[in-house]
Coordinates of C-alpha atoms and ligand atoms in Angstrom, one line a residue:
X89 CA -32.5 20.1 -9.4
X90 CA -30.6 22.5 -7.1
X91 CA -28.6 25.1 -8.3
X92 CA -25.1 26.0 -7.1
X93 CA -26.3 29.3 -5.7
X94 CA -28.8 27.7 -3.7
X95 CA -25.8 25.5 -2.0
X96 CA -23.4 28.3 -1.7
X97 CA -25.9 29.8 0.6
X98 CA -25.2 26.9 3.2
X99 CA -21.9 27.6 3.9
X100 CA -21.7 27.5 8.3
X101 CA -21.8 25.0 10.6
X102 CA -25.2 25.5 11.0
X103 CA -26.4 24.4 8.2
X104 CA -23.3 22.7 5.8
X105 CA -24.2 21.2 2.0
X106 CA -21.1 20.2 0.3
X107 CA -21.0 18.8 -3.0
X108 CA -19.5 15.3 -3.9
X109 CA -19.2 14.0 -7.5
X110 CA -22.3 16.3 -9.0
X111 CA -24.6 15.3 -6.6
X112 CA -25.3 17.6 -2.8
X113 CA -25.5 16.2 0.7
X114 CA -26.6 17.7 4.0
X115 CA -23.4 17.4 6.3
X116 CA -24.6 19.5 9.1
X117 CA -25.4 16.7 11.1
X118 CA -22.4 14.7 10.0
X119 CA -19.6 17.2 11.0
X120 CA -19.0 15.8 14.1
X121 CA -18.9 12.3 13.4
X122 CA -16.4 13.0 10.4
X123 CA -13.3 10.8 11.5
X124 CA -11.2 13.2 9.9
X125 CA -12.9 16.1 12.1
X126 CA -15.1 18.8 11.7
X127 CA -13.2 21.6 9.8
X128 CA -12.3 20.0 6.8
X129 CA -15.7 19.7 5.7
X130 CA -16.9 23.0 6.8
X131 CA -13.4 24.3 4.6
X132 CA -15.8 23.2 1.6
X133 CA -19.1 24.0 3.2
X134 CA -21.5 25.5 -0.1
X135 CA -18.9 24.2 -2.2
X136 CA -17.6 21.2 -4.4
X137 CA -15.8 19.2 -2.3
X138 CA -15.0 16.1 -4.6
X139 CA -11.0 17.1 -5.3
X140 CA -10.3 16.8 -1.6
X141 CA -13.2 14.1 -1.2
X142 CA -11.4 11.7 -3.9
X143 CA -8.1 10.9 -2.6
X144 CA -8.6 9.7 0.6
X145 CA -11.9 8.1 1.0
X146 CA -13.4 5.1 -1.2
X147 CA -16.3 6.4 -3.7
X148 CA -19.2 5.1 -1.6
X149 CA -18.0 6.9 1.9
X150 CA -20.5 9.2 1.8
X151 CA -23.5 7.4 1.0
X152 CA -22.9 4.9 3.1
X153 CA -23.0 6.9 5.9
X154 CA -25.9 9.6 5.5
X155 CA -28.8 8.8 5.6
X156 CA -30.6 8.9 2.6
X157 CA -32.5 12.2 3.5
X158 CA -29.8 14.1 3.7
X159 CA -29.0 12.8 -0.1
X160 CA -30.1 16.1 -1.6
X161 CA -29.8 15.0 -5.3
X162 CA -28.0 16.6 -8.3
X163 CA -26.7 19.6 -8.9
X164 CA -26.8 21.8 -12.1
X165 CA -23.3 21.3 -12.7
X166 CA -22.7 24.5 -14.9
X167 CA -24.1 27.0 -12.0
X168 CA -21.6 25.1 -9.6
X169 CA -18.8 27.9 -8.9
X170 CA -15.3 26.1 -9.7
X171 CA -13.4 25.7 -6.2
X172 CA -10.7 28.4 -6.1
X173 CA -7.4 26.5 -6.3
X174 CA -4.6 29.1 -5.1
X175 CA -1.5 27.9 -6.7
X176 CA 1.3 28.7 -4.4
X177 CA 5.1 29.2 -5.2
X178 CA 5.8 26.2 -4.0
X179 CA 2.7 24.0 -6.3
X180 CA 4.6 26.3 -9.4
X181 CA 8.0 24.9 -8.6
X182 CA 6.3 21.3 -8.9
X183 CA 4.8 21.7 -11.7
X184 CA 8.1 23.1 -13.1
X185 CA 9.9 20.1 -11.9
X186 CA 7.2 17.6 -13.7
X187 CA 8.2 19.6 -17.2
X188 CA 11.8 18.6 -16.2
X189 CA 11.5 15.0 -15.7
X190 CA 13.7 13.1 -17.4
X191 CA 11.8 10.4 -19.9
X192 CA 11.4 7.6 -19.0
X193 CA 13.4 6.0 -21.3
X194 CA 16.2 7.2 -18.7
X195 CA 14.4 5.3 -16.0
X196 CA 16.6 2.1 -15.0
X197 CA 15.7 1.2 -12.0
X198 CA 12.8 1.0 -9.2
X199 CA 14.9 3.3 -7.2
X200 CA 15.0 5.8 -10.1
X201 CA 10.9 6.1 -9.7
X202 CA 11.7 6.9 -6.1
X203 CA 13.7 9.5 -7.1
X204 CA 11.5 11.5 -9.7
X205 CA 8.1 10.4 -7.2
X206 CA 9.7 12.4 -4.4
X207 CA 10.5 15.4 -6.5
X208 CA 7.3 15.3 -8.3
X209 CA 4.4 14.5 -6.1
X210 CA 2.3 16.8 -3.9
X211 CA 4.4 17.2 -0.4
X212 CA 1.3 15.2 1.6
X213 CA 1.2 12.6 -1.1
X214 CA 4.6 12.1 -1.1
X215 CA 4.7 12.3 2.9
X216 CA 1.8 9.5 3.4
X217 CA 3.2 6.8 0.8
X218 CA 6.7 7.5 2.0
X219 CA 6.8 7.2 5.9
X220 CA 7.2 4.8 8.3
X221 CA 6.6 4.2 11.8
X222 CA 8.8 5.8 14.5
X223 CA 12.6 6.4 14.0
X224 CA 12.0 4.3 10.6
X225 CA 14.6 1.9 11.6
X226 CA 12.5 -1.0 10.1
X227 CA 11.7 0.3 6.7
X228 CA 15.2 0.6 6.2
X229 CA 16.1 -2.6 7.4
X230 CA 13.5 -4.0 5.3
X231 CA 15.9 -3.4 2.4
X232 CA 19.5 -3.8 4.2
X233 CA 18.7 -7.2 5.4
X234 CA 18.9 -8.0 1.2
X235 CA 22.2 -6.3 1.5
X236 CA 23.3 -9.5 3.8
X237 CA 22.5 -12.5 1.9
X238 CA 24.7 -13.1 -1.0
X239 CA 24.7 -15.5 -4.2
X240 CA 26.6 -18.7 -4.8
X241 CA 25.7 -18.5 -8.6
X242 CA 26.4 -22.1 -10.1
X243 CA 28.2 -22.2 -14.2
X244 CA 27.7 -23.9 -17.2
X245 CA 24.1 -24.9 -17.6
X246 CA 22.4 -24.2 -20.5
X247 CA 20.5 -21.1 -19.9
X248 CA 19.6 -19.8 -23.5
X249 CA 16.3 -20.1 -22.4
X250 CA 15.3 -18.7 -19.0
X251 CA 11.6 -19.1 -17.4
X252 CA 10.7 -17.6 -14.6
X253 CA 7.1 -18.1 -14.4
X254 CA 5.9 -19.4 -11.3
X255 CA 2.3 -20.0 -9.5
X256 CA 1.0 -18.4 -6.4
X257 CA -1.9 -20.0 -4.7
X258 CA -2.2 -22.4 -7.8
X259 CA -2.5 -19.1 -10.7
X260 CA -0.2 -18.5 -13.2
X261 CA 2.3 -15.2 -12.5
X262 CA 4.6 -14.1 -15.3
X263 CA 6.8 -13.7 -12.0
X264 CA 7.3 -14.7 -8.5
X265 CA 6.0 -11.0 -7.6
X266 CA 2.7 -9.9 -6.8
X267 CA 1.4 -5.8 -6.5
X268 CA 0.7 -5.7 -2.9
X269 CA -2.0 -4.1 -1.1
X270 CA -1.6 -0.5 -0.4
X271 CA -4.1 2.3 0.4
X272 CA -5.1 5.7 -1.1
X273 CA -4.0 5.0 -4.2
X274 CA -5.2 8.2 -5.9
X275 CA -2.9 10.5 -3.8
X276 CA -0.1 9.7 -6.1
X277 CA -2.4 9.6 -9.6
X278 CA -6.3 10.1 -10.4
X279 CA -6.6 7.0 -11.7
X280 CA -5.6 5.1 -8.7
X281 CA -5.3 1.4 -8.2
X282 CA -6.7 1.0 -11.7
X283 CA -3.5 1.7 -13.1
X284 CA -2.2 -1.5 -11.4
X285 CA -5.3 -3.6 -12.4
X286 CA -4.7 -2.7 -16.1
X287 CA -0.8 -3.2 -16.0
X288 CA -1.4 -6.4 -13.5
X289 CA -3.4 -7.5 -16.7
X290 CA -0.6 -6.4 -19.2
X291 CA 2.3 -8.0 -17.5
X292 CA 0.4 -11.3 -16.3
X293 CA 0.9 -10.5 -12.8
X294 CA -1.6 -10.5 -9.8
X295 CA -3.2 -7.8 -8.0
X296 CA -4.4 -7.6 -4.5
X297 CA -6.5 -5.2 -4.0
X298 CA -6.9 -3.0 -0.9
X299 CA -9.9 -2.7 1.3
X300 CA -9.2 0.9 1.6
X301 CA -8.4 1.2 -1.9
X302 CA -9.1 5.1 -3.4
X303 CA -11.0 3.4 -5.8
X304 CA -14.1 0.8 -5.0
X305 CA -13.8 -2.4 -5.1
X306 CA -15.8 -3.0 -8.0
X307 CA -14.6 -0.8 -10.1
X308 CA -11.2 -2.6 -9.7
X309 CA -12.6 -6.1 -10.4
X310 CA -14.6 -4.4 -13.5
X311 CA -11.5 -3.2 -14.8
X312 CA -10.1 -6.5 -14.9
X313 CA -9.9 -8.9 -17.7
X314 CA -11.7 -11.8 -17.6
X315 CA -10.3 -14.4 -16.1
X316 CA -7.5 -12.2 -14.7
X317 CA -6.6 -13.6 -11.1
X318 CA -7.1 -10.8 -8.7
X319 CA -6.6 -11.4 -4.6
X320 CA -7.8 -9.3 -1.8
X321 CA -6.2 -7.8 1.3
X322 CA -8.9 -7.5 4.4
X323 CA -8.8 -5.0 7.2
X324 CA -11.4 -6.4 9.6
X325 CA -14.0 -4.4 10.7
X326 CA -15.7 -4.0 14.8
X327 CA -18.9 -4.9 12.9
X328 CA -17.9 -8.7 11.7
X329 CA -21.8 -8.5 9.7
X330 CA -19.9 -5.9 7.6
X331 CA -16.6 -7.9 7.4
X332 CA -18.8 -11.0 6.2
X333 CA -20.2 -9.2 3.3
X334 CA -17.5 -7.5 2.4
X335 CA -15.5 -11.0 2.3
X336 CA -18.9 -13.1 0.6
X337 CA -19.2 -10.0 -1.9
X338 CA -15.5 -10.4 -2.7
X339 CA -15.9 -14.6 -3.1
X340 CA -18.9 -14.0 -5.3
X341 CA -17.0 -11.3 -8.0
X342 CA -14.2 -14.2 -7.9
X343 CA -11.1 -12.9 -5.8
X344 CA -8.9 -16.0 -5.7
X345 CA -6.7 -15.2 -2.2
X346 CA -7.9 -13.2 1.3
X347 CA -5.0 -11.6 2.6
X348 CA -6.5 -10.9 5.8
X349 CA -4.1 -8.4 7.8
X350 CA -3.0 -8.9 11.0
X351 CA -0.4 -6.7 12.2
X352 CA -2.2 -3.3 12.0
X353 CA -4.6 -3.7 15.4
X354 CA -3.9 0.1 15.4
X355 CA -2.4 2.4 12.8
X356 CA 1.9 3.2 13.6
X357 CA 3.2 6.7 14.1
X358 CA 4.7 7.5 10.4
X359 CA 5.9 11.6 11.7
X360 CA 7.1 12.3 8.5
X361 CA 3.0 11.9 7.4
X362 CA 2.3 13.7 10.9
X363 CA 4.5 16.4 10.7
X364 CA 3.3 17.1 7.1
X365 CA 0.0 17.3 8.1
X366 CA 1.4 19.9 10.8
X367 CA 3.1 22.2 8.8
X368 CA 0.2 22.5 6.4
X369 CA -1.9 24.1 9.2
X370 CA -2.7 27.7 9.1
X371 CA -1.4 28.4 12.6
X372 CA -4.1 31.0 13.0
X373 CA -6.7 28.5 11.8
X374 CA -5.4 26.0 14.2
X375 CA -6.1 28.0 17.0
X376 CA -9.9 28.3 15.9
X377 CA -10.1 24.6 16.1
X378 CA -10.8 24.6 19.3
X379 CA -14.4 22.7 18.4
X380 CA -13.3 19.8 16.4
X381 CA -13.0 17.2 18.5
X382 CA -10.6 14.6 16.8
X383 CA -7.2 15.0 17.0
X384 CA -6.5 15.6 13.3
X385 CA -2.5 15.8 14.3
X386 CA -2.9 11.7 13.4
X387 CA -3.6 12.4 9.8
X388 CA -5.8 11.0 7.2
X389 CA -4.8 7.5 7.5
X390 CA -5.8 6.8 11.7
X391 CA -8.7 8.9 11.1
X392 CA -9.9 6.6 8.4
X393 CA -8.5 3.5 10.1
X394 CA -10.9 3.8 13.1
X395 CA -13.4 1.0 11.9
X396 CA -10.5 -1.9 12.4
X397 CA -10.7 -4.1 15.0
X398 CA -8.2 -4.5 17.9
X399 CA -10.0 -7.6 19.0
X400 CA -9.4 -9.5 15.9
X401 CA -7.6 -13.2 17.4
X402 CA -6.7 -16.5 16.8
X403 CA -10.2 -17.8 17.5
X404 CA -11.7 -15.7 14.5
X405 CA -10.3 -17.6 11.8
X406 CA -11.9 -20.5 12.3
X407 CA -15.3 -17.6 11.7
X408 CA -13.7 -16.7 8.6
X409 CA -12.9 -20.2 7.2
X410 CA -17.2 -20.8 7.8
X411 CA -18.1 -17.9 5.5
X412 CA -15.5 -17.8 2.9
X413 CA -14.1 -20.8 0.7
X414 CA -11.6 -18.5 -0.5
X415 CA -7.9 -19.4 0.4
X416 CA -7.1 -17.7 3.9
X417 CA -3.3 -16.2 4.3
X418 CA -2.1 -13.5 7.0
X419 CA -0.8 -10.9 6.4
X420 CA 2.0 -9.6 8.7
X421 CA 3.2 -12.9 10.2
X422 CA 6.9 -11.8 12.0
X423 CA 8.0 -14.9 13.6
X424 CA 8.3 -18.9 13.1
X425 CA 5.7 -20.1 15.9
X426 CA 3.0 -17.6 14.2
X427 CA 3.3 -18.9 11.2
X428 CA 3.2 -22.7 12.9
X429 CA -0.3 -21.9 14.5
X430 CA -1.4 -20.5 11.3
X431 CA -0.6 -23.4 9.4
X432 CA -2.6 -25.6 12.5
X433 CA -5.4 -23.7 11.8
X434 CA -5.5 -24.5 8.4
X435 CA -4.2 -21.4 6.5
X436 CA -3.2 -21.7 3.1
X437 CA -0.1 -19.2 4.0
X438 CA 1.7 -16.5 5.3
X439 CA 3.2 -13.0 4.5
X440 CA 6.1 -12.6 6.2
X441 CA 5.9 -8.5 6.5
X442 CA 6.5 -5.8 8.9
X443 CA 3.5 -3.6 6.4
X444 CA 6.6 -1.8 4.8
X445 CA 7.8 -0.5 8.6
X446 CA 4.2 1.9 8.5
X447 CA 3.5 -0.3 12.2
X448 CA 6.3 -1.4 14.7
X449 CA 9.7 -0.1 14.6
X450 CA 12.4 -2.5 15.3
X451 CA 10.3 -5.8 14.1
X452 CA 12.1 -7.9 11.5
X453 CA 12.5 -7.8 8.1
X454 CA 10.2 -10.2 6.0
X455 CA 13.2 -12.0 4.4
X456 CA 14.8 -12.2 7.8
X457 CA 11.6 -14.2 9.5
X458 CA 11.5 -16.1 6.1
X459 CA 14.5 -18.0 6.6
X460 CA 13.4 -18.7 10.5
X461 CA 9.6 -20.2 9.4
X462 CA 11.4 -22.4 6.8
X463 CA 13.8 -24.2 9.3
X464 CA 11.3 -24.4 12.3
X465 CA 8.2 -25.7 9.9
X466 CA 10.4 -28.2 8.5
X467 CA 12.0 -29.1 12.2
X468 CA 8.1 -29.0 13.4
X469 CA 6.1 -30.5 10.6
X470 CA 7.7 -31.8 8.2
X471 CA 7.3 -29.1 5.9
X472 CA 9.6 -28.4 2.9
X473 CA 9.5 -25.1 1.1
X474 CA 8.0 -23.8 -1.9
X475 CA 5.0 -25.6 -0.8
X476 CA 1.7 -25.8 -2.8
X477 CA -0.7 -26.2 0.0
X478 CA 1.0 -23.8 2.7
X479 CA 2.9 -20.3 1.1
X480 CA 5.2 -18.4 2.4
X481 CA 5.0 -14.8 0.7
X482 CA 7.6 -12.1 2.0
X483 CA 7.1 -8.2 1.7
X484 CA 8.8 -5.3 2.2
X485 CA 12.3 -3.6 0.7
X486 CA 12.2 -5.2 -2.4
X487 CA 13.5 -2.9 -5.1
X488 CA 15.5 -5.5 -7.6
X489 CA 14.7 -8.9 -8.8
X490 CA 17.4 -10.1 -7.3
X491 CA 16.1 -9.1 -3.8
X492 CA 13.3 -11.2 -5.1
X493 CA 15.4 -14.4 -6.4
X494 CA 17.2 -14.6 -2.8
X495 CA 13.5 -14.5 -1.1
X496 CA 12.9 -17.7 -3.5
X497 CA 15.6 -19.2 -2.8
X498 CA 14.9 -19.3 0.7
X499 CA 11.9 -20.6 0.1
X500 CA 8.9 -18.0 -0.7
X501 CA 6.5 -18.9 -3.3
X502 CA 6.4 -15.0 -4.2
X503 CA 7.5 -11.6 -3.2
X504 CA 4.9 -8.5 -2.6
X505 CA 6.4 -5.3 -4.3
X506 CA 4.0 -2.7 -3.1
X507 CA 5.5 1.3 -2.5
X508 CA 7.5 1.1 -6.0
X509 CA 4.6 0.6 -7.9
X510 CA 3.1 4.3 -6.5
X511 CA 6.0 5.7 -6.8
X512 CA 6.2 4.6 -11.0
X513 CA 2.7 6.0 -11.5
X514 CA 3.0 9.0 -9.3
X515 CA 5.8 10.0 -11.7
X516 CA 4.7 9.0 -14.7
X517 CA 1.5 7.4 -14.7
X518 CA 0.3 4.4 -16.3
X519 CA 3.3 3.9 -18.3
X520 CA 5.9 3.9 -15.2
X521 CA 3.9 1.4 -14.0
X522 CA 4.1 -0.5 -17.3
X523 CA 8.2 0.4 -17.1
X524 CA 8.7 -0.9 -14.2
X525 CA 7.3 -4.0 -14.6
X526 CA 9.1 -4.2 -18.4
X527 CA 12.2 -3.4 -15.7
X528 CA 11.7 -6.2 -13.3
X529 CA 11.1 -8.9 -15.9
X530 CA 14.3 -7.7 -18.1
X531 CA 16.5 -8.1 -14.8
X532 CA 14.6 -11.2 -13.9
X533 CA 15.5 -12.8 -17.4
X534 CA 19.4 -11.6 -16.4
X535 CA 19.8 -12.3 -13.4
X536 CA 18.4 -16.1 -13.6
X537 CA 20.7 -16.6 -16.4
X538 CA 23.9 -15.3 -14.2
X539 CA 23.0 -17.2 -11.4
X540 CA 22.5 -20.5 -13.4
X541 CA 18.5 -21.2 -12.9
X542 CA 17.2 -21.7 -15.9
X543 CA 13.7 -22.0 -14.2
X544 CA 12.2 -20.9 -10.7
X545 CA 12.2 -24.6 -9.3
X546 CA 16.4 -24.3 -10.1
X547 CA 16.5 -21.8 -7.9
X548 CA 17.6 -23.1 -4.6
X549 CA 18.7 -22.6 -1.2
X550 CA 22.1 -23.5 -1.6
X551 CA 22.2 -20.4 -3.9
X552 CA 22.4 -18.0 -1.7
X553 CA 24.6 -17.5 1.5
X554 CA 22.4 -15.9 4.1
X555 CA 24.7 -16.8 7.0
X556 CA 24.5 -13.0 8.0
X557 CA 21.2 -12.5 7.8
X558 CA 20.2 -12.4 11.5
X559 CA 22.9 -10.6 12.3
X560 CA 21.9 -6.9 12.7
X561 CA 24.9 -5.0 12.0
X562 CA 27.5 -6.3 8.9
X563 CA 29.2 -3.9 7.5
X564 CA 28.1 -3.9 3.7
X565 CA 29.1 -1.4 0.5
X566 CA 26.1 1.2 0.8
X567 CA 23.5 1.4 -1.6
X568 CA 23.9 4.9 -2.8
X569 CA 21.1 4.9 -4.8
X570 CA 18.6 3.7 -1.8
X571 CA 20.6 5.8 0.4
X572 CA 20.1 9.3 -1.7
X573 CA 16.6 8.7 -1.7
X574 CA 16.0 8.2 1.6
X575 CA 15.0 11.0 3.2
X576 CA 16.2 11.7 6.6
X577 CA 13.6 12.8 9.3
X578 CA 13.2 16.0 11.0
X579 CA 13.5 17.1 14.5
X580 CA 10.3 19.9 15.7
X581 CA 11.2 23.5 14.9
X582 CA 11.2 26.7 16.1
X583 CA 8.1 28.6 14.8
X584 CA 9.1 31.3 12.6
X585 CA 8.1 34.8 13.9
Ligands
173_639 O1 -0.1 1.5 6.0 C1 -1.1 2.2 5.8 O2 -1.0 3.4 5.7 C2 -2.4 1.5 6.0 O3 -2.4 0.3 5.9 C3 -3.6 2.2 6.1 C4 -4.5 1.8 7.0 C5 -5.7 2.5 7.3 C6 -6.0 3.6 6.6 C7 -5.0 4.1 5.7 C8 -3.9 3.4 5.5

């Protein structure tokens, strides 16, 4: 067994060990392949790397892609120096401000867990869940465009008793919401996306699980339940042997849904995430970079995006539908004749989603291209909506189960609530995750009640009034509590003599 003297003394670029999980690899090879460059790595050359490693890559990066002789094996863990972890003035005002959270019996809303998230979380975590592509004009509008459709609540019907169970994709859901797909989950919390798995579990929801998950895949489907219904959100890779057994590995441990995504053929400018990763540079250590060759101003998430396919078209799916007999939806449909040719080729349905504005500014919001698929696929098909064999699913914006009921009563089967659920275990871990859910449900059971539904299936079009919704500028009372949250973005400054 090495000891941690012995990989201490490879600490250079000509020879770099680093340690990962207990166990030592020989990087020196490796450092300029790393898609997140070169001097990250050699930052934790001789040293234990596996605080840094953890967040942003899944558990079997790095053996997956060294070859097995430059596995070195264990590492006496006590002879392992700890990694120096300079607290700054900054890191001690954070942890100050986590003693000061309020509890979170104070907690009403999903916006409140925005609130505490942004004031708690490291600056780079909070940077990478939060942004959005561009001027963020979309993420915004994801939420305003609930802001223009209004209820036409209906009045004395018996509503003692209020249901809002539903099904999506033929499983039972406690409510017409699913935990979307999101990546780097353990940026906001070491536990990760098992948090949601357990409380997906606890609240009868589903999950779908992300291909770039911080967790592995199998860890999330072990820390399921039996029979809990779990989906899966694909990023197609270049290498479609890889994408086949990552899809057949996912059929065989029982994922009921592939979300395959389809508007990400390359990762969106999110600034606030780039200009984050800026301002953390060393600007003497920047100018020593010289070597690295990848442009590392794109952050963590391009540099691990690299292996998704541009390519990916229409006449793939027909591919996908020979290896999988798992449902196949898109994810990231954004207009009517899309989601037509989708449901030509056989798809079992569509999310309606702009990927929570992270990819093209100025494309619609979900709810928005909702409301356009339902009257075209009717006008073109036949089709009537909720449908059981072709599902419209929305995204994006969704912070109150009302935004959710008007997204039903358009038609959607379900609604995809993705960002607040970081955001409730960044601040509080397991049990904000557990709280919001306990949240959504209580103003579920409300809000039906007001509106007169005493079920899902009473929930209908004629409820809502979304005359408005394609227009692009109503005026509207402003949500103060989104608003106050939202953070506004920052021009380039002056460097600071
Ligand atoms: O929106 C994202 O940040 C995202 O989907 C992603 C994609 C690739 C790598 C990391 C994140």
């Amino acid at each position: 067994m090495l000891s941690g003297r012995e990989v201490a003394q490879h600490n250079s670029r000509e020879s770099c060990w680093i340690i990962v999980h207990g166990k030592v690899y020989d990087v020196t090879e490796f450092l300029n392949d790393h898609p997140g460059g070169s001097r990250i790595i050699l930052k934790y050359a001789g040293k234990d790397a596996t605080q840094e490693y953890d967040p942003i890559h899944p558990p079997d990066a790095i053996t997956s892609n060294l070859p097995p002789e430059k596995h070195l094996g264990p590492v006496q863990p006590d002879t392992v120096e700890k990694v120096e972890i300079r607290i700054t003035d900054e890191e001690k005002e954070r942890l100050e401000r986590i003693e000061r959270r309020p509890p979170l019996s104070e907690i009403l809303n999903l916006h409140d867990f925005e609130s505490i998230a942004k004031a708690v979380m490291p600056v780079k975590a909070w940077a990478y869940y939060s942004s959005a592509a561009d001027d963020e004009i979309t993420i915004r509008e994801n939420h305003a465009a609930y802001h223009r459709i209004w209820f036409r609540p209906r009045i004395l019907r018996d509503v003692t008793n209020v249901d809002f169970s539903s099904t999506i994709l033929g499983h039972r859901t406690s409510m017409p919401i699913y935990i979307t797909a999101t990546a780097l989950g353990k940026l906001g919390h070491p536990d990760g996306e098992l948090i949601l798995t357990r409380a997906a579990a606890q609240h009868g929801v589903i999950q779908m699980i992300p291909t770039l998950a911080s967790c592995s895949f199998d860890e999330l489907v072990d820390g399921a339940r039996p029979g809990q219904v779990q989906f899966f959100q694909l990023y197609v890779n270049k290498d479609r042997g890889i994408t086949k057994r990552i899809v057949q590995h996912a059929e065989s441990r029982g994922i009921k849904g592939l979300f395959i995504t389809v508007d990400a053929p390359q990762l969106g400018r999110r600034e606030k995430d780039m200009r984050q990763k800026f301002e953390a540079e060393d600007p003497a250590e920047v100018s020593k970079a010289g070597k690295d060759l990848v442009d590392r101003s794109q952050g963590a998430a391009r540099a691990i995006s690299s292996f998704i396919d541009p390519g990916l078209n229409w006449a793939d799916l027909q591919w996908f539908k020979s290896i999988t007999k798992m449902p196949l939806i898109l994810k990231g449909v954004q207009c009517w004749e899309d989601a037509l040719e989708a449901y030509d080729q056989g798809m079992a349905g569509v999310v309606l989603s702009n990927h929570g504005g992270r990819q093209l500014d100025f494309s619609r919001s979900g709810v928005e291209i909702l409301a356009e698929c339902v009257e075209h696929l009717k006008e073109k098909r036949g089709l009537s909506f909720p449908n059981e064999k072709f599902q419209l699913f929305v995204d994006g914006g969704v912070r109150r189960a009302t935004d959710v009921l008007k997204a039903v009563a358009l038609g959607a089967t379900a609604v995809g609530i993705g960002r607040p659920f970081l955001y409730a275990y960044s601040a509080y871990g397991p049990e904000g995750v557990d709280r919001a859910l306990q949240i959504l449900h209580d103003e579920f059971e409300m809000n039906m009640r007001l509106l007169g539904a005493p079920t899902i299936k009473d929930v209908l079009p004629e409820m809502v009034d979304a005359s408005n919704l394609r227009s692009h500028i109503v005026a509207v009372p402003s949500d103060s509590l989104f608003n106050t949250n939202y953070e506004v973005m920052q021009h380039a400054l002056l460097k600071v003599p």
